[in-house]
């Protein structure tokens, strides 16, 4: 699944979804894709479109969000947490889950806002990833605070 080809990456999502719907065995990365996609029922119709979904553009100017990017960010975050890279992300992830009263999906969405912001800064300013800035953002969004009421 490591590729610079957007269409090839999107195809991996479609293939995993199709295999899961057919009850076929999944590779570990496909299982991860299906688990993330399953948490997003709003994307199911898109995934069922098959190849018609590959070339679609989602423009932020139009208030659109790219579902393939969103799912990829979930997978990236899960990889970060599993390896604790950047160092400290596991602790903050658990703190965010507590802050969100055990709602893992909500916690991930709050963290994804920080990850997307860091990616935007990298693209916008042509700089390297700054782990301290990323972790600080996660803390600000609630990982270091008391749970909400």
PDB file of C-alpha atoms in Angstrom:
ATOM      1  CA  UNK A   1       0.000   0.000   0.000  1.00  0.00           C
ATOM      2  CA  UNK A   2       3.031   2.254  -0.137  1.00  0.00           C
ATOM      3  CA  UNK A   3       2.686   4.217  -3.341  1.00  0.00           C
ATOM      4  CA  UNK A   4       2.717   7.768  -4.640  1.00  0.00           C
ATOM      5  CA  UNK A   5      -0.005   6.896  -7.141  1.00  0.00           C
ATOM      6  CA  UNK A   6      -3.292   8.276  -5.802  1.00  0.00           C
ATOM      7  CA  UNK A   7      -5.425   6.032  -7.990  1.00  0.00           C
ATOM      8  CA  UNK A   8      -3.524   2.926  -6.909  1.00  0.00           C
ATOM      9  CA  UNK A   9      -3.999   3.842  -3.237  1.00  0.00           C
ATOM     10  CA  UNK A  10      -7.703   4.464  -3.749  1.00  0.00           C
ATOM     11  CA  UNK A  11      -7.990   1.140  -5.566  1.00  0.00           C
ATOM     12  CA  UNK A  12      -6.623  -0.596  -2.452  1.00  0.00           C
ATOM     13  CA  UNK A  13      -9.563   0.794  -0.456  1.00  0.00           C
ATOM     14  CA  UNK A  14     -12.078  -0.314  -3.076  1.00  0.00           C
ATOM     15  CA  UNK A  15     -10.543  -3.788  -3.341  1.00  0.00           C
ATOM     16  CA  UNK A  16     -10.520  -4.288   0.429  1.00  0.00           C
ATOM     17  CA  UNK A  17     -14.143  -3.167   0.719  1.00  0.00           C
ATOM     18  CA  UNK A  18     -15.261  -5.391  -2.162  1.00  0.00           C
ATOM     19  CA  UNK A  19     -13.463  -8.422  -0.686  1.00  0.00           C
ATOM     20  CA  UNK A  20     -14.996  -7.799   2.754  1.00  0.00           C
ATOM     21  CA  UNK A  21     -18.497  -7.482   1.280  1.00  0.00           C
ATOM     22  CA  UNK A  22     -17.979 -10.785  -0.554  1.00  0.00           C
ATOM     23  CA  UNK A  23     -16.762 -12.492   2.633  1.00  0.00           C
ATOM     24  CA  UNK A  24     -13.327 -13.167   1.164  1.00  0.00           C
ATOM     25  CA  UNK A  25     -10.198 -13.381   3.333  1.00  0.00           C
ATOM     26  CA  UNK A  26      -8.407 -10.078   3.862  1.00  0.00           C
ATOM     27  CA  UNK A  27      -4.748  -9.210   4.151  1.00  0.00           C
ATOM     28  CA  UNK A  28      -3.901  -7.388   7.431  1.00  0.00           C
ATOM     29  CA  UNK A  29      -3.786  -3.961   5.758  1.00  0.00           C
ATOM     30  CA  UNK A  30      -7.098  -4.701   4.039  1.00  0.00           C
ATOM     31  CA  UNK A  31      -8.610  -5.613   7.397  1.00  0.00           C
ATOM     32  CA  UNK A  32      -7.441  -2.278   8.767  1.00  0.00           C
ATOM     33  CA  UNK A  33      -8.984  -0.441   5.805  1.00  0.00           C
ATOM     34  CA  UNK A  34     -12.299  -2.261   6.261  1.00  0.00           C
ATOM     35  CA  UNK A  35     -12.379  -1.530   9.994  1.00  0.00           C
ATOM     36  CA  UNK A  36     -11.891   2.192   9.356  1.00  0.00           C
ATOM     37  CA  UNK A  37     -14.404   2.217   6.489  1.00  0.00           C
ATOM     38  CA  UNK A  38     -16.939   0.384   8.660  1.00  0.00           C
ATOM     39  CA  UNK A  39     -16.804   3.244  11.155  1.00  0.00           C
ATOM     40  CA  UNK A  40     -17.832   5.628   8.366  1.00  0.00           C
ATOM     41  CA  UNK A  41     -21.181   4.531   6.931  1.00  0.00           C
ATOM     42  CA  UNK A  42     -21.325   7.808   5.017  1.00  0.00           C
ATOM     43  CA  UNK A  43     -18.517   6.426   2.798  1.00  0.00           C
ATOM     44  CA  UNK A  44     -20.079   3.026   2.052  1.00  0.00           C
ATOM     45  CA  UNK A  45     -21.948   4.158  -1.076  1.00  0.00           C
ATOM     46  CA  UNK A  46     -18.736   5.700  -2.414  1.00  0.00           C
ATOM     47  CA  UNK A  47     -16.788   2.481  -1.828  1.00  0.00           C
ATOM     48  CA  UNK A  48     -19.521   0.509  -3.548  1.00  0.00           C
ATOM     49  CA  UNK A  49     -19.242   2.719  -6.657  1.00  0.00           C
ATOM     50  CA  UNK A  50     -15.989   0.985  -7.417  1.00  0.00           C
ATOM     51  CA  UNK A  51     -13.739   2.453 -10.071  1.00  0.00           C
ATOM     52  CA  UNK A  52     -16.077   5.415 -10.620  1.00  0.00           C
ATOM     53  CA  UNK A  53     -14.855   6.771  -7.264  1.00  0.00           C
ATOM     54  CA  UNK A  54     -11.150   6.655  -8.127  1.00  0.00           C
ATOM     55  CA  UNK A  55     -10.879   9.832 -10.193  1.00  0.00           C
ATOM     56  CA  UNK A  56     -13.240  11.982  -8.157  1.00  0.00           C
ATOM     57  CA  UNK A  57     -11.965  15.241  -6.703  1.00  0.00           C
ATOM     58  CA  UNK A  58     -13.082  16.682  -3.373  1.00  0.00           C
ATOM     59  CA  UNK A  59     -12.391  20.384  -3.163  1.00  0.00           C
ATOM     60  CA  UNK A  60     -12.049  22.062   0.223  1.00  0.00           C
ATOM     61  CA  UNK A  61     -13.129  25.328  -1.403  1.00  0.00           C
ATOM     62  CA  UNK A  62     -16.516  23.705  -1.929  1.00  0.00           C
ATOM     63  CA  UNK A  63     -16.668  22.494   1.661  1.00  0.00           C
ATOM     64  CA  UNK A  64     -15.859  18.943   0.635  1.00  0.00           C
ATOM     65  CA  UNK A  65     -13.715  16.472   2.504  1.00  0.00           C
ATOM     66  CA  UNK A  66     -11.807  13.684   0.749  1.00  0.00           C
ATOM     67  CA  UNK A  67     -13.020  10.371   2.230  1.00  0.00           C
ATOM     68  CA  UNK A  68      -9.944   8.468   1.058  1.00  0.00           C
ATOM     69  CA  UNK A  69      -7.685  10.984   2.789  1.00  0.00           C
ATOM     70  CA  UNK A  70      -9.817  10.855   5.919  1.00  0.00           C
ATOM     71  CA  UNK A  71      -9.592   7.063   6.117  1.00  0.00           C
ATOM     72  CA  UNK A  72      -5.852   7.197   5.401  1.00  0.00           C
ATOM     73  CA  UNK A  73      -5.380   9.628   8.290  1.00  0.00           C
ATOM     74  CA  UNK A  74      -7.138   7.176  10.627  1.00  0.00           C
ATOM     75  CA  UNK A  75      -4.764   4.435   9.495  1.00  0.00           C
ATOM     76  CA  UNK A  76      -1.735   6.717   9.874  1.00  0.00           C
ATOM     77  CA  UNK A  77      -2.803   7.635  13.405  1.00  0.00           C
ATOM     78  CA  UNK A  78      -3.287   3.991  14.328  1.00  0.00           C
ATOM     79  CA  UNK A  79       0.225   3.263  13.053  1.00  0.00           C
ATOM     80  CA  UNK A  80       1.620   6.164  15.087  1.00  0.00           C
ATOM     81  CA  UNK A  81      -0.091   4.878  18.222  1.00  0.00           C
ATOM     82  CA  UNK A  82       1.053   1.283  17.672  1.00  0.00           C
ATOM     83  CA  UNK A  83       4.693   2.404  17.385  1.00  0.00           C
ATOM     84  CA  UNK A  84       4.488   5.387  19.769  1.00  0.00           C
ATOM     85  CA  UNK A  85       5.956   7.605  17.073  1.00  0.00           C
ATOM     86  CA  UNK A  86       6.168  10.441  17.622  1.00  0.00           C
ATOM     87  CA  UNK A  87       7.149   9.551  21.164  1.00  0.00           C
ATOM     88  CA  UNK A  88       4.304  10.298  23.539  1.00  0.00           C
ATOM     89  CA  UNK A  89       1.451   9.810  21.066  1.00  0.00           C
ATOM     90  CA  UNK A  90       0.239   6.645  22.847  1.00  0.00           C
ATOM     91  CA  UNK A  91      -0.191   8.514  26.135  1.00  0.00           C
ATOM     92  CA  UNK A  92      -1.956  11.426  24.444  1.00  0.00           C
ATOM     93  CA  UNK A  93      -4.187   9.062  22.465  1.00  0.00           C
ATOM     94  CA  UNK A  94      -5.299   7.366  25.676  1.00  0.00           C
ATOM     95  CA  UNK A  95      -5.817  10.782  27.280  1.00  0.00           C
ATOM     96  CA  UNK A  96      -7.964  11.890  24.379  1.00  0.00           C
ATOM     97  CA  UNK A  97     -10.082   8.737  24.661  1.00  0.00           C
ATOM     98  CA  UNK A  98     -10.637   9.539  28.342  1.00  0.00           C
ATOM     99  CA  UNK A  99     -11.474  13.146  27.439  1.00  0.00           C
ATOM    100  CA  UNK A 100     -14.050  11.847  24.937  1.00  0.00           C
ATOM    101  CA  UNK A 101     -15.568   9.589  27.605  1.00  0.00           C
ATOM    102  CA  UNK A 102     -14.366   6.390  25.948  1.00  0.00           C
ATOM    103  CA  UNK A 103     -15.475   7.283  22.418  1.00  0.00           C
ATOM    104  CA  UNK A 104     -12.419   6.107  20.455  1.00  0.00           C
ATOM    105  CA  UNK A 105     -13.751   7.300  17.119  1.00  0.00           C
ATOM    106  CA  UNK A 106     -14.413  10.819  18.444  1.00  0.00           C
ATOM    107  CA  UNK A 107     -10.954  10.841  20.041  1.00  0.00           C
ATOM    108  CA  UNK A 108      -9.350   9.873  16.741  1.00  0.00           C
ATOM    109  CA  UNK A 109     -11.250  12.598  14.907  1.00  0.00           C
ATOM    110  CA  UNK A 110      -9.976  15.221  17.345  1.00  0.00           C
ATOM    111  CA  UNK A 111      -6.404  14.016  16.847  1.00  0.00           C
ATOM    112  CA  UNK A 112      -6.857  13.818  13.069  1.00  0.00           C
ATOM    113  CA  UNK A 113      -7.591  17.540  13.038  1.00  0.00           C
ATOM    114  CA  UNK A 114      -4.082  18.078  14.416  1.00  0.00           C
ATOM    115  CA  UNK A 115      -2.503  15.624  11.978  1.00  0.00           C
ATOM    116  CA  UNK A 116      -4.243  17.266   9.014  1.00  0.00           C
ATOM    117  CA  UNK A 117      -3.123  20.676  10.244  1.00  0.00           C
ATOM    118  CA  UNK A 118       0.500  19.504  10.422  1.00  0.00           C
ATOM    119  CA  UNK A 119       0.306  18.034   6.918  1.00  0.00           C
ATOM    120  CA  UNK A 120      -1.133  21.312   5.642  1.00  0.00           C
ATOM    121  CA  UNK A 121       1.768  23.228   7.266  1.00  0.00           C
ATOM    122  CA  UNK A 122       4.290  20.881   5.669  1.00  0.00           C
ATOM    123  CA  UNK A 123       2.754  21.418   2.241  1.00  0.00           C
ATOM    124  CA  UNK A 124       2.166  25.135   2.681  1.00  0.00           C
ATOM    125  CA  UNK A 125       5.574  26.036   4.105  1.00  0.00           C
ATOM    126  CA  UNK A 126       7.721  23.272   2.623  1.00  0.00           C
ATOM    127  CA  UNK A 127       9.058  22.251   6.006  1.00  0.00           C
ATOM    128  CA  UNK A 128       9.548  18.962   7.799  1.00  0.00           C
ATOM    129  CA  UNK A 129       7.071  17.354  10.176  1.00  0.00           C
ATOM    130  CA  UNK A 130       7.301  18.914  13.653  1.00  0.00           C
ATOM    131  CA  UNK A 131       6.354  16.330  16.272  1.00  0.00           C
ATOM    132  CA  UNK A 132       6.336  18.835  19.150  1.00  0.00           C
ATOM    133  CA  UNK A 133       3.851  21.058  17.331  1.00  0.00           C
ATOM    134  CA  UNK A 134       1.643  18.062  16.543  1.00  0.00           C
ATOM    135  CA  UNK A 135       1.658  16.756  20.118  1.00  0.00           C
ATOM    136  CA  UNK A 136       1.031  20.234  21.501  1.00  0.00           C
ATOM    137  CA  UNK A 137      -2.034  20.553  19.258  1.00  0.00           C
ATOM    138  CA  UNK A 138      -3.369  17.229  20.555  1.00  0.00           C
ATOM    139  CA  UNK A 139      -2.945  18.428  24.136  1.00  0.00           C
ATOM    140  CA  UNK A 140      -4.813  21.655  23.325  1.00  0.00           C
ATOM    141  CA  UNK A 141      -7.700  19.683  21.832  1.00  0.00           C
ATOM    142  CA  UNK A 142      -8.289  17.836  25.068  1.00  0.00           C
ATOM    143  CA  UNK A 143      -5.766  15.054  25.644  1.00  0.00           C
ATOM    144  CA  UNK A 144      -4.395  16.874  28.667  1.00  0.00           C
ATOM    145  CA  UNK A 145      -7.719  18.182  29.988  1.00  0.00           C
ATOM    146  CA  UNK A 146     -10.462  16.835  32.187  1.00  0.00           C
ATOM    147  CA  UNK A 147     -13.225  14.880  30.474  1.00  0.00           C
ATOM    148  CA  UNK A 148     -16.052  16.919  29.005  1.00  0.00           C
ATOM    149  CA  UNK A 149     -19.439  16.918  30.733  1.00  0.00           C
TER     150      UNK A 149
END
